[in-house]
Amino acid sequence: MSVPIPSGGPTLFIRRAAYERSGLDRVAIDERFGLTADEFRVDGALVAIGPLSAEDSLIDIIAELESNGLNYFDDFFELTGNWPEWLTLFAAAN
């Protein structure tokens, strides 16, 4: 299955195995970044967080992921959300 990715703000994608290995806590992430249930999605081997409303949030969560041993691009990746609303993108992990 695939996760629809809304425009308008950055979305962070994390390999599910890497997320689980990192020891990050979903409740803490939800509270820290003020996420709704629709902004933290798990689908198969993929965790999608976003869209994040403030750029500072993205910088903070990337730093937290890296401090927990995850590697940018190999374990997680972000899309800026900078595309028109009429374009629908979907993401899936293989």
mmCIF file of N, CA and C in Angstrom:
data_model
loop_
_atom_site.group_PDB
_atom_site.id
_atom_site.type_symbol
_atom_site.label_atom_id
_atom_site.label_comp_id
_atom_site.label_asym_id
_atom_site.label_seq_id
_atom_site.Cartn_x
_atom_site.Cartn_y
_atom_site.Cartn_z
ATOM 1 N N MET A 1 0.831 -1.177 0.000
ATOM 2 C CA MET A 1 0.000 0.000 0.000
ATOM 3 C C MET A 1 0.881 1.248 0.000
ATOM 4 N N SER A 2 0.308 2.389 -0.306
ATOM 5 C CA SER A 2 1.086 3.627 -0.318
ATOM 6 C C SER A 2 0.400 4.698 0.525
ATOM 7 N N VAL A 3 1.195 5.651 0.967
ATOM 8 C CA VAL A 3 0.733 6.731 1.830
ATOM 9 C C VAL A 3 0.606 7.995 0.985
ATOM 10 N N PRO A 4 -0.576 8.645 0.980
ATOM 11 C CA PRO A 4 -0.666 9.923 0.260
ATOM 12 C C PRO A 4 0.130 10.999 0.988
ATOM 13 N N ILE A 5 0.832 11.834 0.231
ATOM 14 C CA ILE A 5 1.689 12.871 0.806
ATOM 15 C C ILE A 5 1.115 14.235 0.433
ATOM 16 N N PRO A 6 0.604 14.967 1.417
ATOM 17 C CA PRO A 6 0.032 16.282 1.107
ATOM 18 C C PRO A 6 1.104 17.329 0.840
ATOM 19 N N SER A 7 0.738 18.334 0.065
ATOM 20 C CA SER A 7 1.647 19.452 -0.188
ATOM 21 C C SER A 7 1.524 20.469 0.941
ATOM 22 N N GLY A 8 2.381 21.471 0.923
ATOM 23 C CA GLY A 8 2.261 22.569 1.865
ATOM 24 C C GLY A 8 3.203 22.535 3.047
ATOM 25 N N GLY A 9 3.833 21.424 3.316
ATOM 26 C CA GLY A 9 4.778 21.332 4.422
ATOM 27 C C GLY A 9 5.610 20.083 4.277
ATOM 28 N N PRO A 10 6.762 20.053 4.918
ATOM 29 C CA PRO A 10 7.647 18.896 4.777
ATOM 30 C C PRO A 10 7.093 17.638 5.450
ATOM 31 N N THR A 11 7.364 16.513 4.833
ATOM 32 C CA THR A 11 7.018 15.206 5.400
ATOM 33 C C THR A 11 8.305 14.402 5.509
ATOM 34 N N LEU A 12 8.467 13.754 6.632
ATOM 35 C CA LEU A 12 9.649 12.940 6.905
ATOM 36 C C LEU A 12 9.270 11.471 6.770
ATOM 37 N N PHE A 13 10.070 10.716 6.036
ATOM 38 C CA PHE A 13 9.856 9.282 5.841
ATOM 39 C C PHE A 13 10.982 8.529 6.527
ATOM 40 N N ILE A 14 10.609 7.536 7.314
ATOM 41 C CA ILE A 14 11.587 6.732 8.042
ATOM 42 C C ILE A 14 11.300 5.262 7.756
ATOM 43 N N ARG A 15 12.341 4.511 7.479
ATOM 44 C CA ARG A 15 12.143 3.061 7.378
ATOM 45 C C ARG A 15 11.653 2.559 8.727
ATOM 46 N N ARG A 16 10.615 1.767 8.708
ATOM 47 C CA ARG A 16 10.009 1.315 9.963
ATOM 48 C C ARG A 16 11.007 0.589 10.851
ATOM 49 N N ALA A 17 11.832 -0.268 10.275
ATOM 50 C CA ALA A 17 12.830 -1.004 11.068
ATOM 51 C C ALA A 17 13.809 -0.042 11.736
ATOM 52 N N ALA A 18 14.202 1.005 11.022
ATOM 53 C CA ALA A 18 15.125 1.998 11.594
ATOM 54 C C ALA A 18 14.436 2.770 12.713
ATOM 55 N N TYR A 19 13.185 3.130 12.507
ATOM 56 C CA TYR A 19 12.428 3.845 13.543
ATOM 57 C C TYR A 19 12.337 2.990 14.806
ATOM 58 N N GLU A 20 11.978 1.726 14.650
ATOM 59 C CA GLU A 20 11.837 0.841 15.805
ATOM 60 C C GLU A 20 13.178 0.614 16.500
ATOM 61 N N ARG A 21 14.239 0.537 15.744
ATOM 62 C CA ARG A 21 15.580 0.346 16.283
ATOM 63 C C ARG A 21 16.074 1.577 17.053
ATOM 64 N N SER A 22 15.598 2.758 16.672
ATOM 65 C CA SER A 22 16.098 4.013 17.242
ATOM 66 C C SER A 22 15.658 4.263 18.675
ATOM 67 N N GLY A 23 14.580 3.634 19.117
ATOM 68 C CA GLY A 23 14.083 3.874 20.466
ATOM 69 C C GLY A 23 13.257 5.139 20.599
ATOM 70 N N LEU A 24 12.913 5.781 19.482
ATOM 71 C CA LEU A 24 12.066 6.968 19.527
ATOM 72 C C LEU A 24 10.667 6.592 19.988
ATOM 73 N N ASP A 25 10.006 7.518 20.648
ATOM 74 C CA ASP A 25 8.678 7.282 21.204
ATOM 75 C C ASP A 25 7.652 8.114 20.449
ATOM 76 N N ARG A 26 6.654 7.446 19.869
ATOM 77 C CA ARG A 26 5.649 8.150 19.063
ATOM 78 C C ARG A 26 4.906 9.200 19.874
ATOM 79 N N VAL A 27 4.523 8.885 21.085
ATOM 80 C CA VAL A 27 3.776 9.845 21.907
ATOM 81 C C VAL A 27 4.612 11.096 22.138
ATOM 82 N N ALA A 28 5.891 10.916 22.420
ATOM 83 C CA ALA A 28 6.772 12.066 22.642
ATOM 84 C C ALA A 28 6.902 12.902 21.369
ATOM 85 N N ILE A 29 6.997 12.248 20.221
ATOM 86 C CA ILE A 29 7.083 12.969 18.947
ATOM 87 C C ILE A 29 5.788 13.723 18.688
ATOM 88 N N ASP A 30 4.647 13.057 18.900
ATOM 89 C CA ASP A 30 3.350 13.712 18.713
ATOM 90 C C ASP A 30 3.231 14.960 19.584
ATOM 91 N N GLU A 31 3.592 14.837 20.839
ATOM 92 C CA GLU A 31 3.480 15.969 21.761
ATOM 93 C C GLU A 31 4.477 17.072 21.423
ATOM 94 N N ARG A 32 5.691 16.689 21.134
ATOM 95 C CA ARG A 32 6.746 17.674 20.861
ATOM 96 C C ARG A 32 6.443 18.521 19.640
ATOM 97 N N PHE A 33 5.900 17.896 18.596
ATOM 98 C CA PHE A 33 5.661 18.603 17.347
ATOM 99 C C PHE A 33 4.185 18.919 17.110
ATOM 100 N N GLY A 34 3.323 18.597 18.073
ATOM 101 C CA GLY A 34 1.908 18.909 17.955
ATOM 102 C C GLY A 34 1.238 18.191 16.797
ATOM 103 N N LEU A 35 1.573 16.916 16.612
ATOM 104 C CA LEU A 35 1.047 16.159 15.484
ATOM 105 C C LEU A 35 -0.345 15.607 15.764
ATOM 106 N N THR A 36 -1.145 15.527 14.718
ATOM 107 C CA THR A 36 -2.438 14.863 14.793
ATOM 108 C C THR A 36 -2.238 13.397 14.387
ATOM 109 N N ALA A 37 -3.273 12.600 14.544
ATOM 110 C CA ALA A 37 -3.179 11.182 14.158
ATOM 111 C C ALA A 37 -2.868 11.031 12.672
ATOM 112 N N ASP A 38 -3.352 11.953 11.843
ATOM 113 C CA ASP A 38 -3.110 11.891 10.401
ATOM 114 C C ASP A 38 -1.712 12.348 10.012
ATOM 115 N N GLU A 39 -0.963 12.896 10.955
ATOM 116 C CA GLU A 39 0.375 13.398 10.653
ATOM 117 C C GLU A 39 1.477 12.444 11.122
ATOM 118 N N PHE A 40 1.101 11.315 11.668
ATOM 119 C CA PHE A 40 2.051 10.256 12.016
ATOM 120 C C PHE A 40 1.420 8.954 11.527
ATOM 121 N N ARG A 41 1.906 8.475 10.385
ATOM 122 C CA ARG A 41 1.297 7.303 9.759
ATOM 123 C C ARG A 41 2.324 6.195 9.601
ATOM 124 N N VAL A 42 1.872 4.981 9.842
ATOM 125 C CA VAL A 42 2.715 3.801 9.646
ATOM 126 C C VAL A 42 2.005 2.927 8.619
ATOM 127 N N ASP A 43 2.722 2.588 7.556
ATOM 128 C CA ASP A 43 2.152 1.760 6.508
ATOM 129 C C ASP A 43 3.210 0.770 6.056
ATOM 130 N N GLY A 44 3.043 -0.481 6.442
ATOM 131 C CA GLY A 44 4.028 -1.493 6.070
ATOM 132 C C GLY A 44 5.390 -1.154 6.636
ATOM 133 N N ALA A 45 6.376 -1.013 5.768
ATOM 134 C CA ALA A 45 7.761 -0.756 6.183
ATOM 135 C C ALA A 45 8.095 0.732 6.235
ATOM 136 N N LEU A 46 7.062 1.596 6.222
ATOM 137 C CA LEU A 46 7.289 3.033 6.140
ATOM 138 C C LEU A 46 6.575 3.785 7.267
ATOM 139 N N VAL A 47 7.288 4.733 7.888
ATOM 140 C CA VAL A 47 6.702 5.672 8.840
ATOM 141 C C VAL A 47 6.744 7.034 8.166
ATOM 142 N N ALA A 48 5.603 7.725 8.112
ATOM 143 C CA ALA A 48 5.533 9.064 7.520
ATOM 144 C C ALA A 48 5.106 10.046 8.601
ATOM 145 N N ILE A 49 5.909 11.081 8.806
ATOM 146 C CA ILE A 49 5.618 12.101 9.809
ATOM 147 C C ILE A 49 5.474 13.433 9.084
ATOM 148 N N GLY A 50 4.265 13.973 9.128
ATOM 149 C CA GLY A 50 4.021 15.259 8.504
ATOM 150 C C GLY A 50 2.689 15.302 7.792
ATOM 151 N N PRO A 51 2.365 16.434 7.227
ATOM 152 C CA PRO A 51 3.282 17.538 7.031
ATOM 153 C C PRO A 51 3.560 18.281 8.339
ATOM 154 N N LEU A 52 4.797 18.674 8.511
ATOM 155 C CA LEU A 52 5.201 19.453 9.678
ATOM 156 C C LEU A 52 4.929 20.918 9.378
ATOM 157 N N SER A 53 4.450 21.647 10.375
ATOM 158 C CA SER A 53 4.011 23.019 10.134
ATOM 159 C C SER A 53 5.130 24.041 10.194
ATOM 160 N N ALA A 54 6.186 23.772 10.905
ATOM 161 C CA ALA A 54 7.265 24.753 11.023
ATOM 162 C C ALA A 54 8.582 24.129 10.606
ATOM 163 N N GLU A 55 9.393 24.875 9.889
ATOM 164 C CA GLU A 55 10.683 24.338 9.441
ATOM 165 C C GLU A 55 11.566 23.955 10.616
ATOM 166 N N ASP A 56 11.441 24.671 11.729
ATOM 167 C CA ASP A 56 12.216 24.319 12.916
ATOM 168 C C ASP A 56 11.908 22.896 13.361
ATOM 169 N N SER A 57 10.672 22.467 13.198
ATOM 170 C CA SER A 57 10.297 21.107 13.574
ATOM 171 C C SER A 57 11.085 20.090 12.774
ATOM 172 N N LEU A 58 11.233 20.320 11.496
ATOM 173 C CA LEU A 58 11.972 19.393 10.641
ATOM 174 C C LEU A 58 13.440 19.337 11.052
ATOM 175 N N ILE A 59 14.045 20.480 11.282
ATOM 176 C CA ILE A 59 15.446 20.527 11.706
ATOM 177 C C ILE A 59 15.622 19.776 13.025
ATOM 178 N N ASP A 60 14.701 19.994 13.965
ATOM 179 C CA ASP A 60 14.780 19.343 15.269
ATOM 180 C C ASP A 60 14.638 17.832 15.171
ATOM 181 N N ILE A 61 13.677 17.373 14.401
ATOM 182 C CA ILE A 61 13.450 15.925 14.343
ATOM 183 C C ILE A 61 14.569 15.230 13.574
ATOM 184 N N ILE A 62 15.129 15.878 12.546
ATOM 185 C CA ILE A 62 16.278 15.288 11.843
ATOM 186 C C ILE A 62 17.459 15.158 12.798
ATOM 187 N N ALA A 63 17.717 16.181 13.590
ATOM 188 C CA ALA A 63 18.809 16.124 14.572
ATOM 189 C C ALA A 63 18.563 15.012 15.581
ATOM 190 N N GLU A 64 17.311 14.846 16.006
ATOM 191 C CA GLU A 64 16.989 13.788 16.964
ATOM 192 C C GLU A 64 17.191 12.407 16.347
ATOM 193 N N LEU A 65 16.769 12.234 15.099
ATOM 194 C CA LEU A 65 16.959 10.949 14.431
ATOM 195 C C LEU A 65 18.445 10.620 14.309
ATOM 196 N N GLU A 66 19.234 11.606 13.901
ATOM 197 C CA GLU A 66 20.672 11.373 13.756
ATOM 198 C C GLU A 66 21.336 11.096 15.097
ATOM 199 N N SER A 67 20.885 11.759 16.152
ATOM 200 C CA SER A 67 21.466 11.502 17.481
ATOM 201 C C SER A 67 21.085 10.118 18.002
ATOM 202 N N ASN A 68 20.022 9.522 17.423
ATOM 203 C CA ASN A 68 19.621 8.172 17.794
ATOM 204 C C ASN A 68 20.193 7.123 16.843
ATOM 205 N N GLY A 69 21.190 7.525 16.039
ATOM 206 C CA GLY A 69 21.909 6.569 15.215
ATOM 207 C C GLY A 69 21.350 6.343 13.824
ATOM 208 N N LEU A 70 20.331 7.085 13.402
ATOM 209 C CA LEU A 70 19.793 6.919 12.058
ATOM 210 C C LEU A 70 20.583 7.773 11.075
ATOM 211 N N ASN A 71 20.690 7.280 9.853
ATOM 212 C CA ASN A 71 21.447 7.970 8.810
ATOM 213 C C ASN A 71 20.511 8.548 7.764
ATOM 214 N N TYR A 72 20.738 9.857 7.485
ATOM 215 C CA TYR A 72 19.950 10.510 6.448
ATOM 216 C C TYR A 72 20.145 9.765 5.132
ATOM 217 N N PHE A 73 19.084 9.591 4.420
ATOM 218 C CA PHE A 73 18.992 8.931 3.137
ATOM 219 C C PHE A 73 18.939 7.415 3.266
ATOM 220 N N ASP A 74 19.785 6.790 4.076
ATOM 221 C CA ASP A 74 19.728 5.338 4.247
ATOM 222 C C ASP A 74 18.558 4.919 5.130
ATOM 223 N N ASP A 75 18.292 5.677 6.200
ATOM 224 C CA ASP A 75 17.234 5.332 7.148
ATOM 225 C C ASP A 75 16.027 6.259 7.079
ATOM 226 N N PHE A 76 16.250 7.508 6.677
ATOM 227 C CA PHE A 76 15.136 8.450 6.588
ATOM 228 C C PHE A 76 15.404 9.483 5.504
ATOM 229 N N PHE A 77 14.325 10.152 5.096
ATOM 230 C CA PHE A 77 14.387 11.112 4.007
ATOM 231 C C PHE A 77 13.231 12.082 4.157
ATOM 232 N N GLU A 78 13.389 13.313 3.678
ATOM 233 C CA GLU A 78 12.301 14.268 3.762
ATOM 234 C C GLU A 78 11.961 14.834 2.393
ATOM 235 N N LEU A 79 10.666 15.111 2.230
ATOM 236 C CA LEU A 79 10.180 15.826 1.050
ATOM 237 C C LEU A 79 9.669 17.174 1.526
ATOM 238 N N THR A 80 9.955 18.232 0.795
ATOM 239 C CA THR A 80 9.646 19.585 1.251
ATOM 240 C C THR A 80 8.159 19.913 1.276
ATOM 241 N N GLY A 81 7.369 19.246 0.474
ATOM 242 C CA GLY A 81 5.953 19.600 0.361
ATOM 243 C C GLY A 81 5.740 20.757 -0.584
ATOM 244 N N ASN A 82 6.791 21.134 -1.293
ATOM 245 C CA ASN A 82 6.734 22.285 -2.184
ATOM 246 C C ASN A 82 6.303 21.851 -3.584
ATOM 247 N N TRP A 83 5.024 21.504 -3.721
ATOM 248 C CA TRP A 83 4.437 21.195 -5.012
ATOM 249 C C TRP A 83 2.992 21.682 -4.980
ATOM 250 N N PRO A 84 2.369 21.860 -6.125
ATOM 251 C CA PRO A 84 1.015 22.407 -6.157
ATOM 252 C C PRO A 84 -0.002 21.440 -5.546
ATOM 253 N N GLU A 85 -1.068 22.010 -4.983
ATOM 254 C CA GLU A 85 -2.098 21.194 -4.336
ATOM 255 C C GLU A 85 -2.799 20.258 -5.304
ATOM 256 N N TRP A 86 -2.803 20.584 -6.593
ATOM 257 C CA TRP A 86 -3.480 19.737 -7.561
ATOM 258 C C TRP A 86 -2.703 18.456 -7.876
ATOM 259 N N LEU A 87 -1.463 18.372 -7.402
ATOM 260 C CA LEU A 87 -0.631 17.192 -7.623
ATOM 261 C C LEU A 87 -0.676 16.305 -6.388
ATOM 262 N N THR A 88 -1.010 15.049 -6.557
ATOM 263 C CA THR A 88 -1.047 14.095 -5.453
ATOM 264 C C THR A 88 0.132 13.137 -5.575
ATOM 265 N N LEU A 89 0.916 13.045 -4.514
ATOM 266 C CA LEU A 89 2.043 12.123 -4.483
ATOM 267 C C LEU A 89 1.761 11.025 -3.461
ATOM 268 N N PHE A 90 2.310 9.846 -3.710
ATOM 269 C CA PHE A 90 2.182 8.712 -2.817
ATOM 270 C C PHE A 90 3.563 8.144 -2.558
ATOM 271 N N ALA A 91 3.767 7.599 -1.362
ATOM 272 C CA ALA A 91 5.052 6.990 -1.005
ATOM 273 C C ALA A 91 4.808 5.587 -0.465
ATOM 274 N N ALA A 92 5.738 4.700 -0.757
ATOM 275 C CA ALA A 92 5.709 3.337 -0.235
ATOM 276 C C ALA A 92 7.141 2.849 -0.102
ATOM 277 N N ALA A 93 7.354 1.980 0.856
ATOM 278 C CA ALA A 93 8.670 1.369 1.016
ATOM 279 C C ALA A 93 8.632 -0.034 0.438
ATOM 280 N N ASN A 94 9.765 -0.468 -0.125
ATOM 281 C CA ASN A 94 9.795 -1.836 -0.655
ATOM 282 C C ASN A 94 10.569 -2.733 0.245
#
